Short mmCIF file of C-alpha atoms in Angstrom, two decimals:
data_model
loop_
_atom_site.label_atom_id
_atom_site.label_comp_id
_atom_site.label_asym_id
_atom_site.label_seq_id
_atom_site.Cartn_x
_atom_site.Cartn_y
_atom_site.Cartn_z
CA MET Z 1068 15.96 25.64 23.20
CA GLN Z 1069 15.84 22.55 20.98
CA GLU Z 1070 16.47 23.21 17.29
CA ASN Z 1071 13.81 22.24 14.82
CA ALA Z 1072 14.55 19.19 12.72
CA LYS Z 1073 15.83 19.97 9.24
CA ASP Z 1074 13.94 19.05 6.10
CA PRO Z 1075 15.32 15.61 5.16
CA GLU Z 1076 15.01 16.60 1.48
CA LEU Z 1077 13.64 13.22 0.45
CA TYR Z 1078 12.30 14.56 -2.84
CA GLU Z 1079 12.52 17.59 -5.12
CA TYR Z 1080 9.77 20.16 -5.59
CA HIS Z 1081 8.10 19.90 -9.01
CA PRO Z 1082 4.96 22.00 -9.64
CA TYR Z 1083 2.07 19.97 -10.99
CA ARG Z 1084 1.98 21.90 -14.27
CA GLY Z 1085 4.84 21.82 -16.76
CA ARG Z 1086 6.33 18.47 -15.75
CA PRO Z 1087 7.76 16.01 -18.29
CA LYS Z 1088 4.87 13.96 -19.62
CA VAL Z 1089 4.26 10.34 -18.70
CA ALA Z 1090 2.39 8.08 -21.13
CA TRP Z 1091 0.59 4.95 -19.95
CA PRO Z 1092 0.00 1.95 -22.26
CA GLU Z 1093 -2.76 2.12 -24.90
CA GLY Z 1094 -3.31 5.83 -24.27
CA LYS Z 1095 -4.79 5.29 -20.80
CA THR Z 1096 -4.81 8.43 -18.70
CA CYS Z 1097 -4.82 7.07 -15.13
CA ALA Z 1098 -2.91 4.07 -13.79
CA VAL Z 1099 -5.11 2.42 -11.15
CA TRP Z 1100 -3.50 -0.01 -8.74
CA VAL Z 1101 -5.24 -1.81 -5.91
CA ALA Z 1102 -3.24 -2.43 -2.73
CA PRO Z 1103 -4.80 -5.04 -0.43
CA ASN Z 1104 -3.09 -5.03 2.94
CA LEU Z 1105 -2.73 -8.71 3.81
CA GLU Z 1106 -1.70 -8.39 7.42
CA TYR Z 1107 -0.99 -10.42 10.51
CA TYR Z 1108 -1.56 -8.94 13.95
CA GLU Z 1109 -0.21 -10.60 17.08
CA ILE Z 1110 -2.71 -10.96 19.88
CA ASP Z 1111 -0.11 -10.16 22.56
CA PRO Z 1112 2.91 -8.56 20.86
CA PRO Z 1113 5.99 -7.10 22.54
CA THR Z 1114 5.47 -3.46 23.40
CA ASN Z 1115 7.36 -0.75 21.55
CA PRO Z 1116 8.06 2.10 24.01
CA GLN Z 1117 6.96 4.66 21.42
CA ARG Z 1118 3.61 3.11 20.46
CA LYS Z 1119 1.14 0.63 21.89
CA PRO Z 1120 -0.02 -2.08 19.46
CA TRP Z 1121 -3.50 -2.23 21.00
CA ALA Z 1122 -5.65 0.38 22.69
CA LYS Z 1123 -6.93 -2.13 25.24
CA PRO Z 1124 -4.84 -4.12 27.73
CA HIS Z 1125 -3.16 -7.17 26.21
CA PRO Z 1126 -4.26 -9.60 25.03
CA ASP Z 1127 -6.83 -7.60 23.06
CA VAL Z 1128 -9.10 -10.39 21.89
CA VAL Z 1129 -11.60 -7.99 20.30
CA GLY Z 1130 -9.01 -6.07 18.25
CA TYR Z 1131 -7.27 -9.25 17.18
CA SER Z 1132 -10.37 -11.22 16.22
CA TYR Z 1133 -11.87 -8.26 14.31
CA ARG Z 1134 -8.79 -8.16 12.07
CA ASP Z 1135 -8.64 -11.96 11.88
CA HIS Z 1136 -11.82 -11.76 9.78
CA SER Z 1137 -9.52 -10.76 6.87
CA ASN Z 1138 -7.67 -14.05 6.75
CA ARG Z 1139 -10.66 -16.27 7.47
CA VAL Z 1140 -13.44 -14.77 5.34
CA SER Z 1141 -13.20 -11.32 3.82
CA HIS Z 1142 -9.98 -11.74 1.84
CA TRP Z 1143 -11.76 -14.09 -0.52
CA ARG Z 1144 -14.78 -11.81 -0.81
CA MET Z 1145 -12.56 -8.85 -1.68
CA ALA Z 1146 -10.27 -10.82 -4.01
CA GLU Z 1147 -13.12 -12.33 -6.01
CA VAL Z 1148 -14.61 -8.90 -6.70
CA MET Z 1149 -11.21 -7.56 -7.80
CA SER Z 1150 -10.60 -10.49 -10.12
CA LYS Z 1151 -14.12 -10.29 -11.56
CA HIS Z 1152 -13.46 -6.75 -12.80
CA GLY Z 1153 -9.88 -7.32 -13.90
CA PHE Z 1154 -7.98 -5.56 -11.12
CA PRO Z 1155 -4.78 -7.32 -10.03
CA GLY Z 1156 -3.57 -6.81 -6.50
CA SER Z 1157 -0.27 -5.33 -5.40
CA VAL Z 1158 -0.13 -6.72 -1.89
CA SER Z 1159 1.14 -4.87 1.13
CA LEU Z 1160 2.13 -8.03 2.99
CA SER Z 1161 2.89 -8.68 6.63
CA VAL Z 1162 5.41 -11.31 5.62
CA ALA Z 1163 4.72 -13.47 8.69
CA LEU Z 1164 1.42 -14.28 6.98
CA CYS Z 1165 3.42 -16.61 4.71
CA ASP Z 1166 3.95 -18.85 7.76
CA HIS Z 1167 0.75 -18.23 9.72
CA HIS Z 1168 -1.80 -18.40 6.89
CA PRO Z 1169 -0.05 -19.55 3.70
CA GLU Z 1170 -3.46 -20.23 2.10
CA VAL Z 1171 -4.11 -16.48 1.87
CA VAL Z 1172 -0.73 -15.75 0.30
CA LYS Z 1173 -1.13 -18.64 -2.15
CA ASP Z 1174 -4.52 -17.34 -3.23
CA GLY Z 1175 -3.00 -13.96 -4.08
CA ALA Z 1176 -0.08 -15.57 -5.90
CA ASP Z 1177 -2.43 -17.81 -7.88
CA ARG Z 1178 -4.32 -14.69 -9.02
CA GLY Z 1179 -1.10 -13.19 -10.38
CA TRP Z 1180 -0.80 -10.56 -7.68
CA GLU Z 1181 2.42 -8.73 -6.89
CA PHE Z 1182 3.76 -8.71 -3.33
CA PHE Z 1183 5.73 -6.09 -1.43
CA SER Z 1184 6.70 -5.90 2.23
CA HIS Z 1185 4.64 -4.33 4.99
CA GLY Z 1186 7.13 -5.51 7.59
CA ILE Z 1187 7.01 -8.82 9.46
CA TYR Z 1188 3.99 -8.14 11.68
CA ASN Z 1189 1.72 -5.12 11.68
CA THR Z 1190 2.07 -5.02 15.46
CA ARG Z 1191 5.85 -4.45 15.38
CA TYR Z 1192 7.08 -0.99 14.49
CA SER Z 1193 10.29 0.47 13.11
CA TYR Z 1194 10.62 3.12 15.81
CA GLY Z 1195 13.92 2.76 17.63
CA LEU Z 1196 15.40 0.03 15.44
CA ASP Z 1197 19.15 0.08 14.95
CA GLU Z 1198 20.64 -0.49 11.51
CA ALA Z 1199 21.33 -4.19 12.05
CA GLN Z 1200 17.75 -4.82 13.14
CA GLU Z 1201 16.35 -2.93 10.17
CA ARG Z 1202 18.58 -4.82 7.75
CA HIS Z 1203 17.43 -8.09 9.27
CA ILE Z 1204 13.78 -7.19 8.68
CA ILE Z 1205 14.45 -6.24 5.06
CA GLU Z 1206 16.45 -9.42 4.43
CA ASP Z 1207 13.82 -11.57 6.15
CA SER Z 1208 11.11 -9.97 4.01
CA ILE Z 1209 12.99 -10.70 0.80
CA ALA Z 1210 13.72 -14.32 1.71
CA THR Z 1211 10.29 -15.15 3.16
CA VAL Z 1212 8.25 -13.81 0.24
CA GLU Z 1213 10.54 -15.40 -2.33
CA ARG Z 1214 10.23 -18.75 -0.58
CA ALA Z 1215 6.44 -18.50 -0.44
CA THR Z 1216 5.69 -16.99 -3.87
CA GLY Z 1217 8.81 -17.13 -6.02
CA GLN Z 1218 8.76 -13.32 -6.27
CA ARG Z 1219 11.62 -11.02 -5.36
CA ILE Z 1220 9.83 -8.12 -3.68
CA ARG Z 1221 10.51 -4.64 -5.09
CA GLY Z 1222 8.42 -2.38 -2.87
CA TRP Z 1223 7.96 -1.35 0.76
CA LEU Z 1224 5.23 0.04 2.98
CA ALA Z 1225 6.51 0.34 6.53
CA PRO Z 1226 4.60 -1.60 9.21
CA ALA Z 1227 1.87 0.69 10.55
CA LEU Z 1228 3.64 3.45 8.55
CA SER Z 1229 6.57 3.52 11.01
CA HIS Z 1230 10.07 4.35 9.77
CA THR Z 1231 13.62 5.27 10.72
CA PRO Z 1232 15.69 8.03 9.07
CA ARG Z 1233 17.70 5.36 7.21
CA THR Z 1234 14.83 3.24 5.83
CA LEU Z 1235 14.69 4.65 2.30
CA ASP Z 1236 18.47 4.55 1.84
CA LEU Z 1237 18.51 0.90 2.92
CA LEU Z 1238 15.72 0.00 0.51
CA ALA Z 1239 17.68 1.44 -2.40
CA GLU Z 1240 20.79 -0.39 -1.23
CA TYR Z 1241 18.84 -3.67 -1.36
CA ASP Z 1242 17.64 -2.88 -4.90
CA PHE Z 1243 14.04 -2.08 -4.05
CA THR Z 1244 12.48 0.05 -6.78
CA TYR Z 1245 9.58 1.77 -4.98
CA THR Z 1246 8.29 2.94 -1.65
CA CYS Z 1247 4.66 3.60 -0.67
CA ASP Z 1248 5.64 5.66 2.38
CA LEU Z 1249 5.48 9.14 0.87
CA TYR Z 1250 2.09 10.73 0.21
CA HIS Z 1251 3.09 13.95 -1.51
CA ASP Z 1252 2.00 13.49 -5.13
CA ASP Z 1253 -0.43 12.02 -7.67
CA GLN Z 1254 2.34 10.91 -10.03
CA VAL Z 1255 5.41 8.75 -9.52
CA GLN Z 1256 8.34 10.78 -8.19
CA GLU Z 1257 12.05 10.21 -7.64
CA VAL Z 1258 13.25 9.75 -4.05
CA ASN Z 1259 16.60 11.17 -2.98
CA VAL Z 1260 18.66 8.28 -1.62
CA ALA Z 1261 22.32 7.98 -0.74
CA LYS Z 1262 23.06 5.41 -3.44
CA GLY Z 1263 21.09 3.89 -6.31
CA GLN Z 1264 17.51 4.69 -7.30
CA LEU Z 1265 14.15 4.60 -5.55
CA ALA Z 1266 10.76 5.90 -6.68
CA SER Z 1267 7.75 6.97 -4.68
CA ILE Z 1268 4.50 5.54 -5.99
CA PRO Z 1269 1.28 7.32 -4.96
CA TYR Z 1270 -0.37 5.45 -2.09
CA SER Z 1271 -3.42 7.36 -0.93
CA LEU Z 1272 -4.41 7.86 2.68
CA GLU Z 1273 -7.47 9.85 1.58
CA VAL Z 1274 -9.12 6.86 -0.14
CA ASN Z 1275 -7.59 4.23 2.12
CA ASP Z 1276 -10.52 2.25 3.48
CA HIS Z 1277 -9.10 2.49 7.01
CA TYR Z 1278 -9.33 6.28 6.87
CA GLY Z 1279 -12.65 6.16 5.06
CA PHE Z 1280 -14.40 3.98 7.60
CA ASN Z 1281 -12.49 4.39 10.87
CA VAL Z 1282 -11.39 8.04 10.63
CA TYR Z 1283 -13.91 9.78 8.37
CA GLY Z 1284 -16.87 7.60 9.37
CA MET Z 1285 -18.00 6.92 5.82
CA SER Z 1286 -20.69 4.46 4.88
CA GLY Z 1287 -19.90 1.85 2.25
CA ARG Z 1288 -21.77 3.93 -0.33
CA GLU Z 1289 -19.92 7.12 0.60
CA TYR Z 1290 -16.58 5.36 0.32
CA ALA Z 1291 -17.46 3.93 -3.10
CA ASP Z 1292 -18.54 7.40 -4.27
CA ALA Z 1293 -15.20 8.79 -3.06
CA LEU Z 1294 -13.34 6.19 -5.14
CA ILE Z 1295 -15.32 7.12 -8.24
CA LYS Z 1296 -14.77 10.84 -7.73
CA GLN Z 1297 -11.06 10.31 -7.09
CA TYR Z 1298 -10.72 8.27 -10.26
CA GLU Z 1299 -12.73 10.58 -12.49
CA ARG Z 1300 -10.74 13.66 -11.48
CA LEU Z 1301 -7.39 11.94 -11.97
CA ALA Z 1302 -8.44 10.44 -15.31
CA ASP Z 1303 -9.72 13.84 -16.47
CA GLU Z 1304 -6.45 15.55 -15.50
CA GLY Z 1305 -4.39 12.88 -17.21
CA GLU Z 1306 -6.48 13.28 -20.33
CA ARG Z 1307 -6.36 17.08 -20.31
CA THR Z 1308 -2.63 17.41 -19.65
CA GLY Z 1309 -1.49 14.40 -21.66
CA SER Z 1310 0.48 13.14 -18.66
CA GLY Z 1311 -0.67 10.01 -16.86
CA THR Z 1312 -1.76 10.14 -13.25
CA VAL Z 1313 -1.80 7.38 -10.61
CA MET Z 1314 -4.64 6.27 -8.36
CA CYS Z 1315 -4.08 3.82 -5.53
CA ILE Z 1316 -6.94 2.01 -3.77
CA PRO Z 1317 -5.53 0.80 -0.42
CA LEU Z 1318 -7.71 -1.88 1.17
CA HIS Z 1319 -8.05 -3.97 4.31
CA ALA Z 1320 -10.24 -7.00 3.75
CA TYR Z 1321 -11.74 -6.96 7.26
CA LEU Z 1322 -13.13 -3.51 6.38
CA ILE Z 1323 -14.03 -3.55 2.68
CA GLY Z 1324 -14.91 -7.25 2.66
CA GLN Z 1325 -17.74 -6.94 5.16
CA PRO Z 1326 -21.06 -8.09 3.63
CA HIS Z 1327 -22.65 -4.64 3.83
CA ARG Z 1328 -19.70 -2.89 2.14
CA ILE Z 1329 -18.63 -5.24 -0.62
CA GLY Z 1330 -21.55 -4.37 -2.91
CA PRO Z 1331 -20.85 -0.63 -3.21
CA PHE Z 1332 -17.15 -1.38 -3.58
CA GLU Z 1333 -17.85 -3.71 -6.48
CA GLU Z 1334 -19.96 -1.01 -8.12
CA ALA Z 1335 -17.02 1.40 -7.89
CA LEU Z 1336 -14.66 -1.11 -9.53
CA ARG Z 1337 -17.23 -1.81 -12.23
CA HIS Z 1338 -17.52 1.94 -12.94
CA ILE Z 1339 -13.75 2.44 -13.16
CA ALA Z 1340 -13.24 -0.64 -15.33
CA ALA Z 1341 -16.00 0.43 -17.75
CA ASP Z 1342 -14.73 4.00 -18.14
CA GLY Z 1343 -12.02 3.07 -20.62
CA ARG Z 1344 -9.30 5.43 -19.39
CA ALA Z 1345 -7.97 3.27 -16.53
CA TRP Z 1346 -4.82 1.22 -16.88
CA LYS Z 1347 -5.41 -1.58 -14.35
CA ALA Z 1348 -1.84 -2.17 -13.28
CA ARG Z 1349 0.43 -3.64 -10.67
CA ALA Z 1350 2.70 -1.30 -8.74
CA GLY Z 1351 5.88 -2.65 -10.29
CA GLU Z 1352 4.49 -2.23 -13.81
CA ILE Z 1353 3.75 1.43 -13.11
CA ILE Z 1354 7.28 2.00 -11.87
CA ASP Z 1355 8.83 0.21 -14.86
CA ILE Z 1356 6.89 2.26 -17.43
CA TRP Z 1357 7.63 5.49 -15.59
CA ARG Z 1358 11.33 4.67 -15.20
CA ALA Z 1359 11.66 3.79 -18.90
CA GLN Z 1360 10.44 7.30 -19.79
CA ARG Z 1361 12.76 9.16 -17.44
#
């Protein structure tokens, strides 16, 4: 009989009540960060034996062109609404986009957005990579984004949420400060790594627009209502406990930037911005404030 895998013990257990308090700037009670996924999908990628990139036989013109709407049209629709209401982006970037569509990356950089790596392509997964291959991807991500934006990336969201057992240790070794790949908390938490430091920033799957529209079957209005309810609860808890919470809004422009969805989304951002308790932050800023209070 095969033994069950052991708990990798990536983080400690801390009950939600009684934790050390975290204070956000200006007395804000909920740090809100918006994470646009600026991605590049290959129309006919190499096949990973553990996961197919496309449901249909390659080349999947429909799947590719649907997502290509992001980089042609809906990125700008989404970005303009975010900027209008004062929300900077912290970009989960398929770093190959820097070469394929540099106009999209430049637009984000010009808006003052932060960039972190989402792998090279969103059609290439980490499953089965050896250490040398994984190091190459990390090093390529650092070099490519710095060349395109001048930023040294600090964060990581694995491509299509695929990992190896060594990923988090390698990120800390390369001086990354945060990962988005753990979904266990509504506050920043320490990650157990072999050497150095790494924090887990809340990155929500529950209010990720991919899950909202493609998994839960929400309408644009229902998704916007979910964002408002998520924010109000987290802001209330941060206010009541005196310890700041974190809300992430993960987006994909080809979903949220569709003409019939962008209006309700803008209403949700307007509501959050007008509430007065939201710290509209970049991911790295949240980590820096949290780390300074450790």
